[in-house]
JSON list of C-alpha atoms in Angstrom, two decimals:
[
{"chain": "Y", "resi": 946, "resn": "UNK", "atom": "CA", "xyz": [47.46, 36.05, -33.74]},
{"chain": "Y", "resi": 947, "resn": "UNK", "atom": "CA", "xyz": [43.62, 36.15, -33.21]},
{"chain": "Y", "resi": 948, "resn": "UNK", "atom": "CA", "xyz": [41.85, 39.12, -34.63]},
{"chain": "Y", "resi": 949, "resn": "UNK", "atom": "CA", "xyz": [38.21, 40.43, -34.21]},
{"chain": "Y", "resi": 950, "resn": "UNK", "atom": "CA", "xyz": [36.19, 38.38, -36.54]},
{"chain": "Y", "resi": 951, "resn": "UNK", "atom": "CA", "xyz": [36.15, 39.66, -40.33]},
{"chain": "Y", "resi": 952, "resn": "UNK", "atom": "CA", "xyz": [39.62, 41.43, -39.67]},
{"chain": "Y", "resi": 953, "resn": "UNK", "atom": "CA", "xyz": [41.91, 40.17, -41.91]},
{"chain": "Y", "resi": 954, "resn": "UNK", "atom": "CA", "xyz": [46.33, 39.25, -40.59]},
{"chain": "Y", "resi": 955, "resn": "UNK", "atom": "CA", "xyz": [48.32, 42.24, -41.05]},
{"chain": "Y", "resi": 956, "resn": "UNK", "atom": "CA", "xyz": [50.54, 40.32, -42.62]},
{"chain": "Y", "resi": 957, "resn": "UNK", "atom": "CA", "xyz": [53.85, 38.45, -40.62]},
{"chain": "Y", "resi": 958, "resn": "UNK", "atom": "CA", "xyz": [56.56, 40.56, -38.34]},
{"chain": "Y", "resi": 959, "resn": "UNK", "atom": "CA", "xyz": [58.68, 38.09, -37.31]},
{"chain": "Y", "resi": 960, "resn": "UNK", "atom": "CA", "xyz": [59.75, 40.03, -34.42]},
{"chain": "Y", "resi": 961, "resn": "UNK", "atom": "CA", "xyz": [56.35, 40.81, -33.13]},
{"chain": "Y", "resi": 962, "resn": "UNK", "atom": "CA", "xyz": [55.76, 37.12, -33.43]},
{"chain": "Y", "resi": 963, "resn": "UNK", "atom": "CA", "xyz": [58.51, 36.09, -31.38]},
{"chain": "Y", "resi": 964, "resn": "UNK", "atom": "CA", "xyz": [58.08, 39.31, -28.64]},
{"chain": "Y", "resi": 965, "resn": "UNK", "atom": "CA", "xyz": [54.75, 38.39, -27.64]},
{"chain": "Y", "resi": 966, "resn": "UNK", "atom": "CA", "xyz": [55.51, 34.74, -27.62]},
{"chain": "Y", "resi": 967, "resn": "UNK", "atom": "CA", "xyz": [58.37, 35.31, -25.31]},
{"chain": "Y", "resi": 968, "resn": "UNK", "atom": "CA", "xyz": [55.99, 37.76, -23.68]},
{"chain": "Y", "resi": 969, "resn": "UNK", "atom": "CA", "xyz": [53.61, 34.97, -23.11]},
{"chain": "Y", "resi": 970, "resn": "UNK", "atom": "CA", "xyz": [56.32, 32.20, -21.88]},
{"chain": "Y", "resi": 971, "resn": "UNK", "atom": "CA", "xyz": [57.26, 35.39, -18.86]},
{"chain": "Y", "resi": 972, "resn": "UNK", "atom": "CA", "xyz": [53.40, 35.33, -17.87]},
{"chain": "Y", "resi": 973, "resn": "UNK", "atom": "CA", "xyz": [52.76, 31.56, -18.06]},
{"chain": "Y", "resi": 974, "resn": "UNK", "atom": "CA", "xyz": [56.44, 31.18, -15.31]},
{"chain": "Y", "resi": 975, "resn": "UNK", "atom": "CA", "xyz": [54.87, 34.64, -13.62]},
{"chain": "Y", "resi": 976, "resn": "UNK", "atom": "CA", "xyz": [51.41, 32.51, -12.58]},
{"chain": "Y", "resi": 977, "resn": "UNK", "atom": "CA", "xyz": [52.24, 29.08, -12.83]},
{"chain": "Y", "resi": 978, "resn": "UNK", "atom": "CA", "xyz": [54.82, 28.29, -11.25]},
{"chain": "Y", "resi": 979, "resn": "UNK", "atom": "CA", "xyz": [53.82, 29.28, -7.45]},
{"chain": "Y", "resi": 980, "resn": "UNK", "atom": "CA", "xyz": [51.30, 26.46, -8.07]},
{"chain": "Y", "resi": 981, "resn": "UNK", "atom": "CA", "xyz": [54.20, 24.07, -9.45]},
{"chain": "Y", "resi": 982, "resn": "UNK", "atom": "CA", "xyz": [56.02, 24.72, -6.39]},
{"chain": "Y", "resi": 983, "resn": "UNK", "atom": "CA", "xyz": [53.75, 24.08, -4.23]},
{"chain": "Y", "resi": 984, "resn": "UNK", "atom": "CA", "xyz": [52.76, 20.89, -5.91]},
{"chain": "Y", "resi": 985, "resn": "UNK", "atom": "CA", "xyz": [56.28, 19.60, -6.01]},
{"chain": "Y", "resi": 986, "resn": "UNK", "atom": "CA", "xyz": [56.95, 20.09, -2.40]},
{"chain": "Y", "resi": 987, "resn": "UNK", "atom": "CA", "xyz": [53.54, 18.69, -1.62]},
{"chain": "Y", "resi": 988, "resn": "UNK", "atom": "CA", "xyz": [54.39, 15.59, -3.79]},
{"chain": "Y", "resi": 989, "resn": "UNK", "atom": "CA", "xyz": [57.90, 15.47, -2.05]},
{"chain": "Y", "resi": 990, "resn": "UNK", "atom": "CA", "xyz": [56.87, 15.33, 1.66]},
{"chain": "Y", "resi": 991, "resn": "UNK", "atom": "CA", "xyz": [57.44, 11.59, 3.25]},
{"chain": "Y", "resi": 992, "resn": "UNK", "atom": "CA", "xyz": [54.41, 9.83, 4.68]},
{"chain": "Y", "resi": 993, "resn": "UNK", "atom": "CA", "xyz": [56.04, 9.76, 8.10]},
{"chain": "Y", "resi": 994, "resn": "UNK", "atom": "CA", "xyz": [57.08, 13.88, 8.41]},
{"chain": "Y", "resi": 995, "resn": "UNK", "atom": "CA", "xyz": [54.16, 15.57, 7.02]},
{"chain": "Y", "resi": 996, "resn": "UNK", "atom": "CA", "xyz": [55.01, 19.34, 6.97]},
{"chain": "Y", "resi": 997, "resn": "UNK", "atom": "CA", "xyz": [52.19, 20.89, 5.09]},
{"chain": "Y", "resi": 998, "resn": "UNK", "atom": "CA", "xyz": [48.28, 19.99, 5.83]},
{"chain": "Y", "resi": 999, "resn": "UNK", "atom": "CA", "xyz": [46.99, 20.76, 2.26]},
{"chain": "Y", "resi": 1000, "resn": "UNK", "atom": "CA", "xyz": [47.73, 23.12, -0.96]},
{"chain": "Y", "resi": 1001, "resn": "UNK", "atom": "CA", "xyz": [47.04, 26.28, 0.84]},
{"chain": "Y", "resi": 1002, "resn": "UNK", "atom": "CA", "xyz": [48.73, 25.30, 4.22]},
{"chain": "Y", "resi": 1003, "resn": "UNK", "atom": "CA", "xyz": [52.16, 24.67, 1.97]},
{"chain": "Y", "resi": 1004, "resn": "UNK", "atom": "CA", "xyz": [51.83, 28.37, -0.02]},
{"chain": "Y", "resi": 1005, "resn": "UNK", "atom": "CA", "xyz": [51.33, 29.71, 3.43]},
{"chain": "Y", "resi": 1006, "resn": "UNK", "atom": "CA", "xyz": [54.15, 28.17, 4.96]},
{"chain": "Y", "resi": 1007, "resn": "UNK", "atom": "CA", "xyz": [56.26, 28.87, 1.98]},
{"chain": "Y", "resi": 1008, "resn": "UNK", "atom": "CA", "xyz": [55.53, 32.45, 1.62]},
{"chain": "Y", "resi": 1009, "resn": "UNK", "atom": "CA", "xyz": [55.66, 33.02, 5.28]},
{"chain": "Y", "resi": 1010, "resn": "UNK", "atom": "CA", "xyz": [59.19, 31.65, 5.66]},
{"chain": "Y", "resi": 1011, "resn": "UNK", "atom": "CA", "xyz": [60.86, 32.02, 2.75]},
{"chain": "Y", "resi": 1012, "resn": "UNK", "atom": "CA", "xyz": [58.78, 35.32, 1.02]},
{"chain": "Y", "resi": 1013, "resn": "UNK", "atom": "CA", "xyz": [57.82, 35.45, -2.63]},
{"chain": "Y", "resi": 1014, "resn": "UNK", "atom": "CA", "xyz": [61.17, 34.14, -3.91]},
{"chain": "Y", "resi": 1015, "resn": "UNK", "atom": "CA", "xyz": [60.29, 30.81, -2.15]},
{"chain": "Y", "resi": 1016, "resn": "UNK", "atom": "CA", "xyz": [57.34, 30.62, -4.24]},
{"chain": "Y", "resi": 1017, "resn": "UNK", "atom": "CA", "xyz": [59.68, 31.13, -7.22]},
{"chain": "Y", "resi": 1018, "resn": "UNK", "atom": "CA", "xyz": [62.47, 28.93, -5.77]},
{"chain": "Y", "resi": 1019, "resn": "UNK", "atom": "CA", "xyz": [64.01, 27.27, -9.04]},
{"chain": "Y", "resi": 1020, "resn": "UNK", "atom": "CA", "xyz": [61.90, 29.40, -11.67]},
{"chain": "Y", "resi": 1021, "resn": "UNK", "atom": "CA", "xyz": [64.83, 30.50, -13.93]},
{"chain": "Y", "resi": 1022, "resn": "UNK", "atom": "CA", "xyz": [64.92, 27.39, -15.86]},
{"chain": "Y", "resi": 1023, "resn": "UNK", "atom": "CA", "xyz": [61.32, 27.01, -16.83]},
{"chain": "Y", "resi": 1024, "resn": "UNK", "atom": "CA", "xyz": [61.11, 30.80, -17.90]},
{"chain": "Y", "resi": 1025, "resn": "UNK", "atom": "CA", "xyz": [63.75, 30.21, -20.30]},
{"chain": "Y", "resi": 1026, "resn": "UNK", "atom": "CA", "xyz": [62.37, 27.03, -21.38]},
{"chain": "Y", "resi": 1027, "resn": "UNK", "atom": "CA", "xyz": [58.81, 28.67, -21.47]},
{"chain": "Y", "resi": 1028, "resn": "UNK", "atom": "CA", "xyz": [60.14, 31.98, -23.30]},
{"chain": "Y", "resi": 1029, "resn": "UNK", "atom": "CA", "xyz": [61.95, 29.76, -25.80]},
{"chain": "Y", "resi": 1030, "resn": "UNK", "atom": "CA", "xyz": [59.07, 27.28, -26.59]},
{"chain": "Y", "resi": 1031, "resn": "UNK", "atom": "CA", "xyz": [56.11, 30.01, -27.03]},
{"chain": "Y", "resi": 1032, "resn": "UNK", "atom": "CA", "xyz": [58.35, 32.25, -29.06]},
{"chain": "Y", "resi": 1033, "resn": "UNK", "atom": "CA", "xyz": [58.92, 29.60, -31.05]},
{"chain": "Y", "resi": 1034, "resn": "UNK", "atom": "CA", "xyz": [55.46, 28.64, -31.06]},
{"chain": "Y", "resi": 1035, "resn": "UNK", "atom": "CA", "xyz": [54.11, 32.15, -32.13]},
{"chain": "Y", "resi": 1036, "resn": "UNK", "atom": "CA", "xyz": [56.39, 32.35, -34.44]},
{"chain": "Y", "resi": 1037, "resn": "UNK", "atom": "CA", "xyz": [55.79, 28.82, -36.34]},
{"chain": "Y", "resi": 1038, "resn": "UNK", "atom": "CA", "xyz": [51.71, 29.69, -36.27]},
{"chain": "Y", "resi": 1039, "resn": "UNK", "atom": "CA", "xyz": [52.59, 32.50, -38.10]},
{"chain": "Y", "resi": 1040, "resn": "UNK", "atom": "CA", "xyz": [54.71, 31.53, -39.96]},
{"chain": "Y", "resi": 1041, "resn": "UNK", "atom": "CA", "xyz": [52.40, 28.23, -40.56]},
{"chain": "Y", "resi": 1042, "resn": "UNK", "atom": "CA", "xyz": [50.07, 30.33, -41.76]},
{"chain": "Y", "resi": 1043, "resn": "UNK", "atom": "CA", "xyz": [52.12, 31.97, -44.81]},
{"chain": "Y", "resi": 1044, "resn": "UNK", "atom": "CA", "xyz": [52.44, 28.80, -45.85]},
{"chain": "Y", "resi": 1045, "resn": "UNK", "atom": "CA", "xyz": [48.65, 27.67, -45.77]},
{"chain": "Y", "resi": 1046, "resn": "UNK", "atom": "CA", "xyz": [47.79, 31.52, -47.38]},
{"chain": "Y", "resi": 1047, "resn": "UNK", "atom": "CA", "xyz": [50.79, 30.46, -50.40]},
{"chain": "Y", "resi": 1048, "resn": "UNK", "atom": "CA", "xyz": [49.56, 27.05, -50.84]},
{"chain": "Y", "resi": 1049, "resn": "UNK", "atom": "CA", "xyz": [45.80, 28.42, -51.41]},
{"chain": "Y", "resi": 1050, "resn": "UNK", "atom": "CA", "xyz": [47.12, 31.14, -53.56]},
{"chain": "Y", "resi": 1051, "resn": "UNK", "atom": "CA", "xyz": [45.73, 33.68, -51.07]},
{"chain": "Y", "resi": 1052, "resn": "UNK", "atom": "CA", "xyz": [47.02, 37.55, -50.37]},
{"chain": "Y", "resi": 1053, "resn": "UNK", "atom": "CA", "xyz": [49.52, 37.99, -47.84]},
{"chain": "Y", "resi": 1054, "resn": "UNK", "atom": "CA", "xyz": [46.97, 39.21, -45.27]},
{"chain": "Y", "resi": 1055, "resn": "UNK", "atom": "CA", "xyz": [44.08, 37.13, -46.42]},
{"chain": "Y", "resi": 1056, "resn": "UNK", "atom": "CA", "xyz": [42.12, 35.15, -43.49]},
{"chain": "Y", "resi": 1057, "resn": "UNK", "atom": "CA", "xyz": [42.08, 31.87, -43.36]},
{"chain": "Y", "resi": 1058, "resn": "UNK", "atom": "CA", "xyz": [38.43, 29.44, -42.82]},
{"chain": "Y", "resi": 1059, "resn": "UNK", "atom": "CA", "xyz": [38.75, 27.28, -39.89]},
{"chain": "Y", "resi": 1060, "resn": "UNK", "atom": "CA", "xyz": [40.06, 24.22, -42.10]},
{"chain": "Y", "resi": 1061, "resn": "UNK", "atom": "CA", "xyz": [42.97, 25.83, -43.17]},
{"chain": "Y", "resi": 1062, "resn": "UNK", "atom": "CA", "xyz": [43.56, 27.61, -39.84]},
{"chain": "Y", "resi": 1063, "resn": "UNK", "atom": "CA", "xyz": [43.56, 23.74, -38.50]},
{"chain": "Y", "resi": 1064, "resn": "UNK", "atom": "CA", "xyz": [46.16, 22.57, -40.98]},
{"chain": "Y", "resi": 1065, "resn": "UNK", "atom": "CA", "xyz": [48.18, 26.06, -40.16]},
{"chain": "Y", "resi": 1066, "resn": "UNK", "atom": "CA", "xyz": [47.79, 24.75, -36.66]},
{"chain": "Y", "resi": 1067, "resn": "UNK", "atom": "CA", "xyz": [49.07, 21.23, -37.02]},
{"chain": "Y", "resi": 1068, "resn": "UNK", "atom": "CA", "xyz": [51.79, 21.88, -39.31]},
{"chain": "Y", "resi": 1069, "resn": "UNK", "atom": "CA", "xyz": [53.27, 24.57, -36.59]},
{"chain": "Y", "resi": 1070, "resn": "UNK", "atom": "CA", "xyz": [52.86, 21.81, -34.21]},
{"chain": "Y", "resi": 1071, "resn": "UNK", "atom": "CA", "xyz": [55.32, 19.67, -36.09]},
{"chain": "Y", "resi": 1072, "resn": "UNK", "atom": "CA", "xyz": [57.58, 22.26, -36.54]},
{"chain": "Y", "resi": 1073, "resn": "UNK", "atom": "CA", "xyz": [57.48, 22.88, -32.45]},
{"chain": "Y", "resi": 1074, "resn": "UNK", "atom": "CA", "xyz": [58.52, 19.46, -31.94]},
{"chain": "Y", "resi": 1075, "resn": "UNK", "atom": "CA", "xyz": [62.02, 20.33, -33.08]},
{"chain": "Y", "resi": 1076, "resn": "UNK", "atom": "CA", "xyz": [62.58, 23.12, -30.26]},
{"chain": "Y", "resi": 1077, "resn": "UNK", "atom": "CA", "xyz": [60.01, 21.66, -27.44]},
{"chain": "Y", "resi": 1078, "resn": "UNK", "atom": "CA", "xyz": [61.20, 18.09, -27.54]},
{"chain": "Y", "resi": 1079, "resn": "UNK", "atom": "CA", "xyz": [64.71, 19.06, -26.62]},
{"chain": "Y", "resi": 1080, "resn": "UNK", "atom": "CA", "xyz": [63.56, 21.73, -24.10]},
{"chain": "Y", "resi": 1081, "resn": "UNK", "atom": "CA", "xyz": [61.31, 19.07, -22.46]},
{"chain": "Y", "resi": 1082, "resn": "UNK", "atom": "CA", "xyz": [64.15, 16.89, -22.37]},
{"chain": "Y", "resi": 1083, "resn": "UNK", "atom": "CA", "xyz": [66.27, 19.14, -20.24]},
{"chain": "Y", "resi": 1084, "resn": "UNK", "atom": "CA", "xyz": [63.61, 20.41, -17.97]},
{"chain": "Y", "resi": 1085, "resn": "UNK", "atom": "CA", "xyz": [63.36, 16.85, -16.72]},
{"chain": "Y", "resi": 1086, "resn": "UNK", "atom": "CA", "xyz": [67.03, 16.15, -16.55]}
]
C-alpha cells in the first residue's frame, strides 16, 4: 500500500489487502481487455479475408455488431485469473513487508527505506509465483 511520504503502514488487514487487490484485478479485466480483444481478432484474421482495416476499424466493427459484450466476449476467465493473482499479490506485499519490518526489528507500522521495500518486493514476488504460475498456465490452455 503506498502512503503519502513520511506516513508510516497502518499496520496489515489481511482483508483490506486482498479487497483492493481483487478490486484492482476487476479494473485491470474492466480496461484491458477491449484492447485484448481486439488484438486477438486482429492477430486471428487470414491474409486472404481481411475483415478489419486497422485497431480502430475492428473495435468499431465489434461494438457495432455485437455491442459492448462483444468487446468483453470471453472476459470471465481472465477476471478470475486477474482477481485471484492481484489479491494474492496485495496480499504477499503486505504481508512481505511484516516480514522485512520483523527481520529489522522494526514496529508493526514502521516504514520501510527503499532497500528494504525492494527486498519486501522481491520476496512477494517469489511467493506470487506459487498462485500466478498455475493461473498463467490455465489462461493459455
Amino acid at each position: 500500500t503506498n502512503y503519502p511520504a513520511g506516513e508510516a503502514d497502518k499496520g496489515m488487514d489481511p482483508m483490506k489487502e486482498i479487497g483492493a487487490g481483487t478490486l484492482a484485478g476487476i479494473a485491470q479485466v474492466a480496461v484491458g481487455h477491449p484492447f485484448d480483444t481486439v488484438k486477438v481478432r486482429l492477430q486471428c484474421q487470414r491474409p486472404n479475408d481481411i475483415v478489419f482495416n486497422g485497431t480502430l476499424d475492428c473495435a468499431q466493427k465489434t461494438f457495432r455488431h455485437e455491442g459492448i459484450r462483444g468487446l468483453y466476449k470471453g472476459a470471465w476467465s481472465p477476471l478470475v485469473g486477474a482477481m485471484f493473482q492481484n489479491a494474492a499479490g496485495f496480499f504477499f506485499f503486505a504481508s512481505s513487508k511484516q516480514i522485512v519490518r520483523s527481520c529489522y526489528r522494526l514496529e508493526d507500522a514502521a516504514k520501510l527505506d527503499k532497500a528494504q521495500t525492494f527486498i519486501a518486493a522481491g520476496l512477494s514476488a517469489c511467493m506470487a509465483l506459487f498462485v500466478e504460475t498455475p493461473v498463467d498456465l490455465l489462461k493459455v490452455k
